[in-house]
Structure formats: structure tokens, C-alpha cells
């Protein structure tokens, strides 16, 4: 948690336990890794053999429960803005929850 304090008010990428990719500004966090993101968007990357473009869904203010956080990282905003995310293709990460 101590390292996340340095990410406050910065643009971060969060990968959730169910493999969602969320990008937003880290507004708050706590010792349980609960996160509050502002100006959040979800990036839905489609498979390489899918003809549909990848999608970006605007979510706005968003709360991610700590037990659903898999990874949090800072974003290089210049690089991020130079990428057309609708053209990005890739394989699904896969969830970490066992059913």
C-alpha cells in the first residue's frame, strides 16, 4: 500500500482478477488496496482474428475493491496517448479466480 501513495493523482492501469483493464487517475487508496479511480475507462482488447475493433468504455468515477486488484502500474501518458487503442489486438489475459 505504501507504494500506491506515490501513485495518487497520477494515471494508472489496473488489471483486475477477472482480467478487466481499467485506466484512470488514482484518486484514493487504502491499506486493503481498495482503489478510487476518476476519469476511468475500460479497455476491451479483441482477439487478433476478431474483425471488430477493440473498444474503450468510459466509466467515470470508479471503485475497485482490493480483493479484485491483480496489478496496478503507472502509465507513460505520452506513449499512451500516441496509441490508437481501437486498433490494438491481443489474447485474453485470463482470470485469476478459481471457481
Coordinates of C-alpha atoms in Angstrom, one line a residue:
X1 CA 0.0 0.0 0.0
X2 CA 2.8 2.4 0.8
X3 CA 4.0 2.4 -2.8
X4 CA 0.4 3.2 -4.1
X5 CA 0.5 6.6 -2.2
X6 CA 3.1 7.7 -4.7
X7 CA 0.6 7.0 -7.5
X8 CA -2.0 9.3 -6.1
X9 CA -3.3 11.8 -8.7
X10 CA -1.5 10.0 -11.5
X11 CA -2.8 8.0 -14.4
X12 CA -2.6 4.3 -13.7
X13 CA -3.6 1.0 -15.3
X14 CA -5.3 -1.6 -13.2
X15 CA -5.7 -5.3 -14.1
X16 CA -8.5 -6.9 -12.2
X17 CA -8.8 -10.5 -11.0
X18 CA -11.4 -11.1 -13.8
X19 CA -8.9 -9.7 -16.4
X20 CA -10.5 -6.3 -17.0
X21 CA -8.2 -3.5 -17.9
X22 CA -9.1 -0.2 -16.3
X23 CA -7.3 3.1 -16.8
X24 CA -7.9 6.2 -14.7
X25 CA -6.4 8.7 -12.3
X26 CA -5.8 7.2 -8.8
X27 CA -7.8 9.5 -6.5
X28 CA -7.7 7.4 -3.3
X29 CA -6.5 4.1 -1.9
X30 CA -6.3 2.3 1.5
X31 CA -4.4 -0.4 3.3
X32 CA -6.7 -3.1 1.7
X33 CA -5.8 -1.9 -1.8
X34 CA -9.3 -0.5 -2.4
X35 CA -8.9 2.0 -5.2
X36 CA -10.9 5.0 -6.3
X37 CA -10.2 6.0 -9.9
X38 CA -11.5 9.1 -11.6
X39 CA -12.0 9.6 -15.4
X40 CA -11.9 5.8 -15.7
X41 CA -12.1 3.9 -18.9
X42 CA -12.2 0.2 -19.6
X43 CA -10.2 -1.1 -22.5
X44 CA -11.6 -4.2 -24.1
X45 CA -8.9 -5.7 -26.4
X46 CA -10.3 -8.1 -29.0
X47 CA -8.5 -11.2 -30.3
X48 CA -6.3 -10.9 -33.4
X49 CA -8.8 -13.0 -35.5
X50 CA -11.7 -10.8 -34.5
X51 CA -12.8 -8.3 -37.2
X52 CA -14.3 -5.9 -34.7
X53 CA -12.2 -3.0 -33.4
X54 CA -11.1 -3.1 -29.7
X55 CA -13.3 -0.9 -27.5
X56 CA -13.0 1.8 -24.9
X57 CA -15.9 2.2 -22.4
X58 CA -16.0 5.4 -20.4
X59 CA -16.8 4.6 -16.7
X60 CA -16.1 7.9 -14.9
X61 CA -15.6 7.6 -11.2
X62 CA -15.0 4.0 -10.3
X63 CA -14.3 2.0 -7.2
X64 CA -12.2 -1.2 -7.4
X65 CA -12.3 -3.5 -4.3
X66 CA -8.9 -4.5 -3.1
X67 CA -9.6 -8.2 -3.4
X68 CA -10.3 -7.7 -7.1
X69 CA -7.0 -5.9 -7.8
X70 CA -4.4 -8.0 -9.6
X71 CA -1.9 -5.3 -10.7
X72 CA -1.5 -1.5 -10.6
X73 CA 1.0 0.4 -12.6
X74 CA 1.8 3.9 -13.7
X75 CA 1.1 4.9 -17.3
X76 CA 3.5 6.8 -19.5
X77 CA 0.9 9.3 -20.7
X78 CA 2.8 10.5 -23.8
X79 CA 3.1 6.9 -25.0
X80 CA -0.4 6.0 -24.0
X81 CA -1.9 8.9 -26.0
X82 CA 0.1 8.0 -29.1
X83 CA -1.6 4.6 -29.3
X84 CA -4.9 4.1 -31.1
X85 CA -6.3 1.6 -28.7
X86 CA -9.2 0.6 -31.1
X87 CA -6.5 -0.9 -33.4
X88 CA -4.7 -2.9 -30.7
X89 CA -5.4 -6.7 -30.8
X90 CA -4.3 -9.4 -28.4
X91 CA -5.1 -12.5 -26.4
X92 CA -7.2 -12.6 -23.3
X93 CA -5.2 -12.5 -20.1
X94 CA -7.5 -14.9 -18.3
X95 CA -8.8 -14.5 -14.8
X96 CA -7.1 -15.5 -11.5
X97 CA -10.2 -16.6 -9.6
X98 CA -10.7 -20.3 -9.3
X99 CA -14.3 -21.5 -9.4

